[in-house]
PDB file of C-alpha atoms in Angstrom:
ATOM      1  CA  MET A   1     -52.179   1.948  15.254  1.00  0.00           C
ATOM      2  CA  ASN A   2     -51.311   2.876  18.418  1.00  0.00           C
ATOM      3  CA  THR A   3     -48.902   5.974  18.573  1.00  0.00           C
ATOM      4  CA  ILE A   4     -45.821   3.760  20.126  1.00  0.00           C
ATOM      5  CA  ASN A   5     -45.942   1.360  17.443  1.00  0.00           C
ATOM      6  CA  GLU A   6     -46.051   4.245  14.525  1.00  0.00           C
ATOM      7  CA  ASN A   7     -42.678   5.843  16.295  1.00  0.00           C
ATOM      8  CA  HIS A   8     -40.927   2.721  15.954  1.00  0.00           C
ATOM      9  CA  LEU A   9     -42.055   1.971  12.511  1.00  0.00           C
ATOM     10  CA  VAL A  10     -40.782   5.519  11.887  1.00  0.00           C
ATOM     11  CA  GLU A  11     -37.446   5.377  13.538  1.00  0.00           C
ATOM     12  CA  MET A  12     -36.621   1.399  12.128  1.00  0.00           C
ATOM     13  CA  ARG A  13     -37.536   3.765   8.794  1.00  0.00           C
ATOM     14  CA  LYS A  14     -35.267   5.388   9.556  1.00  0.00           C
ATOM     15  CA  ILE A  15     -32.499   3.230  10.333  1.00  0.00           C
ATOM     16  CA  GLU A  16     -33.235   1.476   7.278  1.00  0.00           C
ATOM     17  CA  ASP A  17     -32.665   4.905   4.762  1.00  0.00           C
ATOM     18  CA  GLN A  18     -29.272   5.864   6.760  1.00  0.00           C
ATOM     19  CA  LEU A  19     -28.373   1.576   5.898  1.00  0.00           C
ATOM     20  CA  PHE A  20     -29.256   2.302   2.715  1.00  0.00           C
ATOM     21  CA  PHE A  21     -27.361   5.448   1.933  1.00  0.00           C
ATOM     22  CA  TYR A  22     -24.213   3.335   3.490  1.00  0.00           C
ATOM     23  CA  ASP A  23     -24.820   0.289   1.531  1.00  0.00           C
ATOM     24  CA  MET A  24     -25.348   2.902  -1.812  1.00  0.00           C
ATOM     25  CA  ASN A  25     -21.988   5.196  -1.043  1.00  0.00           C
ATOM     26  CA  HIS A  26     -20.131   1.883  -0.533  1.00  0.00           C
ATOM     27  CA  TRP A  27     -21.110   0.324  -4.091  1.00  0.00           C
ATOM     28  CA  LEU A  28     -20.290   3.318  -5.617  1.00  0.00           C
ATOM     29  CA  GLU A  29     -16.828   4.065  -4.207  1.00  0.00           C
ATOM     30  CA  TYR A  30     -15.802   0.135  -3.789  1.00  0.00           C
ATOM     31  CA  GLU A  31     -17.934  -2.346  -5.924  1.00  0.00           C
ATOM     32  CA  ILE A  32     -18.829  -0.831  -8.902  1.00  0.00           C
ATOM     33  CA  LEU A  33     -16.852  -1.911 -12.624  1.00  0.00           C
ATOM     34  CA  THR A  34     -14.580  -3.961 -10.064  1.00  0.00           C
ATOM     35  CA  TRP A  35     -13.855  -7.130 -11.827  1.00  0.00           C
ATOM     36  CA  GLN A  36     -15.701  -8.972  -9.411  1.00  0.00           C
ATOM     37  CA  TRP A  37     -18.314  -6.591 -10.292  1.00  0.00           C
ATOM     38  CA  TRP A  38     -18.362  -7.859 -14.029  1.00  0.00           C
ATOM     39  CA  MET A  39     -18.085 -11.361 -13.303  1.00  0.00           C
ATOM     40  CA  LEU A  40     -21.531 -10.989 -11.090  1.00  0.00           C
ATOM     41  CA  ALA A  41     -22.781  -9.610 -14.483  1.00  0.00           C
ATOM     42  CA  VAL A  42     -21.937 -12.601 -16.384  1.00  0.00           C
ATOM     43  CA  PHE A  43     -22.785 -14.835 -14.091  1.00  0.00           C
ATOM     44  CA  LEU A  44     -25.985 -13.306 -14.288  1.00  0.00           C
ATOM     45  CA  ILE A  45     -26.464 -13.028 -18.357  1.00  0.00           C
ATOM     46  CA  LEU A  46     -24.282 -16.138 -19.524  1.00  0.00           C
ATOM     47  CA  PRO A  47     -26.319 -18.724 -18.173  1.00  0.00           C
ATOM     48  CA  TRP A  48     -29.413 -17.492 -19.497  1.00  0.00           C
ATOM     49  CA  ILE A  49     -27.537 -17.288 -23.407  1.00  0.00           C
ATOM     50  CA  ILE A  50     -26.685 -20.890 -22.813  1.00  0.00           C
ATOM     51  CA  TRP A  51     -29.856 -21.799 -22.002  1.00  0.00           C
ATOM     52  CA  PHE A  52     -31.537 -20.070 -24.712  1.00  0.00           C
ATOM     53  CA  LEU A  53     -29.292 -21.840 -27.110  1.00  0.00           C
ATOM     54  CA  LEU A  54     -29.680 -24.862 -25.676  1.00  0.00           C
ATOM     55  CA  VAL A  55     -33.358 -25.182 -24.333  1.00  0.00           C
ATOM     56  CA  LYS A  56     -35.658 -28.051 -25.992  1.00  0.00           C
ATOM     57  CA  ARG A  57     -38.485 -25.861 -27.529  1.00  0.00           C
ATOM     58  CA  ASP A  58     -40.955 -28.795 -27.391  1.00  0.00           C
ATOM     59  CA  ASN A  59     -41.374 -28.936 -23.435  1.00  0.00           C
ATOM     60  CA  ILE A  60     -40.184 -24.873 -22.725  1.00  0.00           C
ATOM     61  CA  ILE A  61     -42.940 -24.281 -20.181  1.00  0.00           C
ATOM     62  CA  GLN A  62     -42.248 -27.158 -17.774  1.00  0.00           C
ATOM     63  CA  ALA A  63     -38.322 -26.351 -17.274  1.00  0.00           C
ATOM     64  CA  LEU A  64     -39.504 -22.744 -16.839  1.00  0.00           C
ATOM     65  CA  LEU A  65     -41.912 -23.841 -14.492  1.00  0.00           C
ATOM     66  CA  PHE A  66     -38.782 -25.717 -12.509  1.00  0.00           C
ATOM     67  CA  GLY A  67     -37.007 -23.082 -12.890  1.00  0.00           C
ATOM     68  CA  MET A  68     -38.745 -20.851 -11.064  1.00  0.00           C
ATOM     69  CA  PHE A  69     -39.645 -22.704  -7.990  1.00  0.00           C
ATOM     70  CA  ILE A  70     -36.286 -23.216  -7.828  1.00  0.00           C
ATOM     71  CA  ILE A  71     -35.366 -19.794  -8.022  1.00  0.00           C
ATOM     72  CA  ILE A  72     -38.507 -19.102  -5.105  1.00  0.00           C
ATOM     73  CA  ILE A  73     -36.590 -21.813  -3.024  1.00  0.00           C
ATOM     74  CA  THR A  74     -32.940 -20.538  -3.540  1.00  0.00           C
ATOM     75  CA  LYS A  75     -34.127 -16.558  -3.123  1.00  0.00           C
ATOM     76  CA  LEU A  76     -35.863 -17.678   0.348  1.00  0.00           C
ATOM     77  CA  LEU A  77     -33.184 -19.748   1.841  1.00  0.00           C
ATOM     78  CA  ASP A  78     -31.012 -17.186   0.381  1.00  0.00           C
ATOM     79  CA  VAL A  79     -32.442 -14.467   2.438  1.00  0.00           C
ATOM     80  CA  VAL A  80     -32.810 -16.698   5.415  1.00  0.00           C
ATOM     81  CA  GLY A  81     -28.865 -17.260   5.176  1.00  0.00           C
ATOM     82  CA  LEU A  82     -28.040 -13.859   5.067  1.00  0.00           C
ATOM     83  CA  GLN A  83     -30.516 -12.789   7.805  1.00  0.00           C
ATOM     84  CA  TYR A  84     -28.980 -14.801   9.951  1.00  0.00           C
ATOM     85  CA  GLY A  85     -25.176 -14.280   9.347  1.00  0.00           C
ATOM     86  CA  VAL A  86     -24.465 -17.600   7.447  1.00  0.00           C
ATOM     87  CA  TRP A  87     -23.019 -15.897   4.822  1.00  0.00           C
ATOM     88  CA  GLU A  88     -22.437 -12.330   2.941  1.00  0.00           C
ATOM     89  CA  TYR A  89     -22.423 -11.148  -0.436  1.00  0.00           C
ATOM     90  CA  PRO A  90     -19.475  -8.284  -0.544  1.00  0.00           C
ATOM     91  CA  ILE A  91     -20.335  -7.428  -3.964  1.00  0.00           C
ATOM     92  CA  GLN A  92     -23.403  -6.544  -4.912  1.00  0.00           C
ATOM     93  CA  LEU A  93     -24.537  -6.124  -8.828  1.00  0.00           C
ATOM     94  CA  PHE A  94     -26.933  -3.395  -7.923  1.00  0.00           C
ATOM     95  CA  PRO A  95     -27.317  -1.856  -4.521  1.00  0.00           C
ATOM     96  CA  VAL A  96     -31.425  -2.022  -4.799  1.00  0.00           C
ATOM     97  CA  ILE A  97     -31.782  -5.374  -5.500  1.00  0.00           C
ATOM     98  CA  PRO A  98     -31.226  -8.274  -3.336  1.00  0.00           C
ATOM     99  CA  ARG A  99     -27.763  -9.653  -2.778  1.00  0.00           C
ATOM    100  CA  GLY A 100     -26.813 -12.850  -4.516  1.00  0.00           C
ATOM    101  CA  LEU A 101     -29.262 -12.361  -7.589  1.00  0.00           C
ATOM    102  CA  PRO A 102     -26.867 -13.899 -10.215  1.00  0.00           C
ATOM    103  CA  PHE A 103     -26.246 -16.739  -8.178  1.00  0.00           C
ATOM    104  CA  ASP A 104     -30.265 -17.154  -7.154  1.00  0.00           C
ATOM    105  CA  ILE A 105     -31.907 -16.714 -10.508  1.00  0.00           C
ATOM    106  CA  SER A 106     -29.199 -17.161 -13.168  1.00  0.00           C
ATOM    107  CA  MET A 107     -26.251 -19.543 -12.120  1.00  0.00           C
ATOM    108  CA  VAL A 108     -28.880 -22.179  -9.778  1.00  0.00           C
ATOM    109  CA  PRO A 109     -31.699 -22.457 -11.537  1.00  0.00           C
ATOM    110  CA  VAL A 110     -30.276 -22.582 -15.161  1.00  0.00           C
ATOM    111  CA  ALA A 111     -27.870 -25.035 -14.491  1.00  0.00           C
ATOM    112  CA  TYR A 112     -31.274 -27.151 -13.132  1.00  0.00           C
ATOM    113  CA  MET A 113     -33.276 -26.628 -15.962  1.00  0.00           C
ATOM    114  CA  LEU A 114     -30.584 -28.021 -18.181  1.00  0.00           C
ATOM    115  CA  LEU A 115     -30.532 -30.938 -16.094  1.00  0.00           C
ATOM    116  CA  TYR A 116     -34.354 -31.376 -16.174  1.00  0.00           C
ATOM    117  CA  GLN A 117     -34.379 -31.393 -19.725  1.00  0.00           C
ATOM    118  CA  TYR A 118     -31.753 -33.221 -20.429  1.00  0.00           C
ATOM    119  CA  PHE A 119     -32.007 -36.217 -17.787  1.00  0.00           C
ATOM    120  CA  ASN A 120     -35.437 -37.714 -18.307  1.00  0.00           C
ATOM    121  CA  THR A 121     -35.012 -40.150 -16.027  1.00  0.00           C
ATOM    122  CA  TRP A 122     -34.582 -40.502 -12.575  1.00  0.00           C
ATOM    123  CA  LYS A 123     -30.925 -42.098 -12.454  1.00  0.00           C
ATOM    124  CA  THR A 124     -29.749 -39.861 -15.367  1.00  0.00           C
ATOM    125  CA  PHE A 125     -31.425 -37.021 -13.560  1.00  0.00           C
ATOM    126  CA  PHE A 126     -29.797 -37.829 -10.029  1.00  0.00           C
ATOM    127  CA  ILE A 127     -26.321 -38.721 -11.625  1.00  0.00           C
ATOM    128  CA  ALA A 128     -26.040 -35.293 -13.729  1.00  0.00           C
ATOM    129  CA  GLN A 129     -27.237 -33.298 -10.276  1.00  0.00           C
ATOM    130  CA  VAL A 130     -24.347 -35.272  -8.039  1.00  0.00           C
ATOM    131  CA  LEU A 131     -22.079 -34.039 -10.274  1.00  0.00           C
ATOM    132  CA  MET A 132     -23.318 -30.409 -10.231  1.00  0.00           C
ATOM    133  CA  ALA A 133     -23.639 -30.256  -6.825  1.00  0.00           C
ATOM    134  CA  LEU A 134     -19.914 -31.471  -6.748  1.00  0.00           C
ATOM    135  CA  LEU A 135     -19.257 -28.563  -9.246  1.00  0.00           C
ATOM    136  CA  TYR A 136     -20.795 -25.880  -7.838  1.00  0.00           C
ATOM    137  CA  ALA A 137     -20.451 -26.968  -4.333  1.00  0.00           C
ATOM    138  CA  PHE A 138     -16.528 -27.910  -4.219  1.00  0.00           C
ATOM    139  CA  ILE A 139     -15.232 -25.805  -7.097  1.00  0.00           C
ATOM    140  CA  GLY A 140     -17.663 -23.128  -8.011  1.00  0.00           C
ATOM    141  CA  GLU A 141     -18.548 -21.517  -4.137  1.00  0.00           C
ATOM    142  CA  PRO A 142     -14.643 -22.039  -3.317  1.00  0.00           C
ATOM    143  CA  PHE A 143     -13.753 -19.943  -6.135  1.00  0.00           C
ATOM    144  CA  SER A 144     -16.741 -17.751  -5.520  1.00  0.00           C
ATOM    145  CA  GLU A 145     -15.346 -17.175  -2.144  1.00  0.00           C
ATOM    146  CA  TRP A 146     -11.801 -16.722  -3.465  1.00  0.00           C
ATOM    147  CA  ALA A 147     -12.952 -13.731  -5.963  1.00  0.00           C
ATOM    148  CA  HIS A 148     -15.018 -12.313  -2.660  1.00  0.00           C
ATOM    149  CA  VAL A 149     -18.045 -12.282  -4.601  1.00  0.00           C
ATOM    150  CA  VAL A 150     -19.716 -14.932  -1.377  1.00  0.00           C
ATOM    151  CA  GLN A 151     -18.205 -15.147   1.861  1.00  0.00           C
ATOM    152  CA  TYR A 152     -19.408 -17.877   4.643  1.00  0.00           C
ATOM    153  CA  MET A 153     -19.272 -17.711   8.198  1.00  0.00           C
ATOM    154  CA  LYS A 154     -21.150 -20.538   9.153  1.00  0.00           C
ATOM    155  CA  TRP A 155     -21.448 -22.638   6.270  1.00  0.00           C
ATOM    156  CA  HIS A 156     -19.386 -25.240   5.022  1.00  0.00           C
ATOM    157  CA  TYR A 157     -19.290 -26.791   0.913  1.00  0.00           C
ATOM    158  CA  ILE A 158     -20.652 -30.078   2.146  1.00  0.00           C
ATOM    159  CA  LEU A 159     -23.968 -28.446   3.200  1.00  0.00           C
ATOM    160  CA  SER A 160     -24.278 -27.274  -0.232  1.00  0.00           C
ATOM    161  CA  PHE A 161     -23.552 -30.588  -1.824  1.00  0.00           C
ATOM    162  CA  PHE A 162     -26.380 -31.728  -0.112  1.00  0.00           C
ATOM    163  CA  TYR A 163     -28.633 -28.561  -0.676  1.00  0.00           C
ATOM    164  CA  TYR A 164     -28.580 -29.074  -3.874  1.00  0.00           C
ATOM    165  CA  ILE A 165     -28.908 -32.415  -4.473  1.00  0.00           C
ATOM    166  CA  LEU A 166     -32.063 -32.307  -2.009  1.00  0.00           C
ATOM    167  CA  VAL A 167     -33.299 -28.849  -4.174  1.00  0.00           C
ATOM    168  CA  GLY A 168     -33.048 -30.656  -7.259  1.00  0.00           C
ATOM    169  CA  ALA A 169     -34.663 -34.482  -6.522  1.00  0.00           C
ATOM    170  CA  GLY A 170     -37.395 -32.558  -4.459  1.00  0.00           C
ATOM    171  CA  THR A 171     -38.267 -30.168  -7.131  1.00  0.00           C
ATOM    172  CA  ARG A 172     -38.370 -32.545  -9.890  1.00  0.00           C
ATOM    173  CA  PHE A 173     -40.433 -34.716  -8.231  1.00  0.00           C
ATOM    174  CA  LEU A 174     -42.831 -32.225  -7.113  1.00  0.00           C
ATOM    175  CA  LEU A 175     -43.025 -31.144 -10.728  1.00  0.00           C
ATOM    176  CA  LEU A 176     -43.863 -34.709 -12.124  1.00  0.00           C
ATOM    177  CA  LYS A 177     -46.134 -35.014  -9.409  1.00  0.00           C
ATOM    178  CA  LEU A 178     -47.878 -31.811 -10.438  1.00  0.00           C
ATOM    179  CA  ILE A 179     -48.012 -33.159 -14.119  1.00  0.00           C
ATOM    180  CA  SER A 180     -49.461 -36.285 -13.203  1.00  0.00           C
ATOM    181  CA  MET A 181     -52.028 -34.885 -11.474  1.00  0.00           C
ATOM    182  CA  GLN A 182     -53.005 -32.879 -14.362  1.00  0.00           C
ATOM    183  CA  LYS A 183     -52.686 -35.685 -16.628  1.00  0.00           C
ATOM    184  CA  ILE A 184     -55.001 -37.877 -14.385  1.00  0.00           C
ATOM    185  CA  SER A 185     -57.371 -34.733 -14.166  1.00  0.00           C
ATOM    186  CA  SER A 186     -57.357 -34.653 -18.065  1.00  0.00           C
ATOM    187  CA  ILE A 187     -58.455 -37.952 -18.883  1.00  0.00           C
ATOM    188  CA  ASN A 188     -61.634 -37.913 -16.216  1.00  0.00           C
TER     189      ASN A 188
END
């Protein structure tokens, strides 16, 4: 690596360290243990408790795989949205983990996993998914914005509504396709 690139990387590291210092101080002074912080803690933990109580044990691996796909998609799109200033998370649960974590690895995927397990046909899954999308996009997101745990700058709730439907249907389609490929492979 040449010296110009090394100097640039060192300068970038210094800026990132300063940003982390400011972020950590802000978290310690203004975020930790606020009512919004506690709400995020509940958003992270409670869905998994509910899932543990309601999960059908006979296809737990399939449900978890479905949830992992949802987590990956949701987290990647969240990072892109944050990077381009589409939304922001004013309150963090922890400053050393990615913002939006309670939504990306708990609230959204757990809801999808329960839909996947309890609504087996495309028709029932789609109806349940539309209801979930309505609830999350037009009640959950406005509430979260009101509570100042998310702030939308270039995003509208109707986009979330379609996002929830597309991600759920696309992920279900992908997983069912993989399962059918596995069954065909095991027959041969």
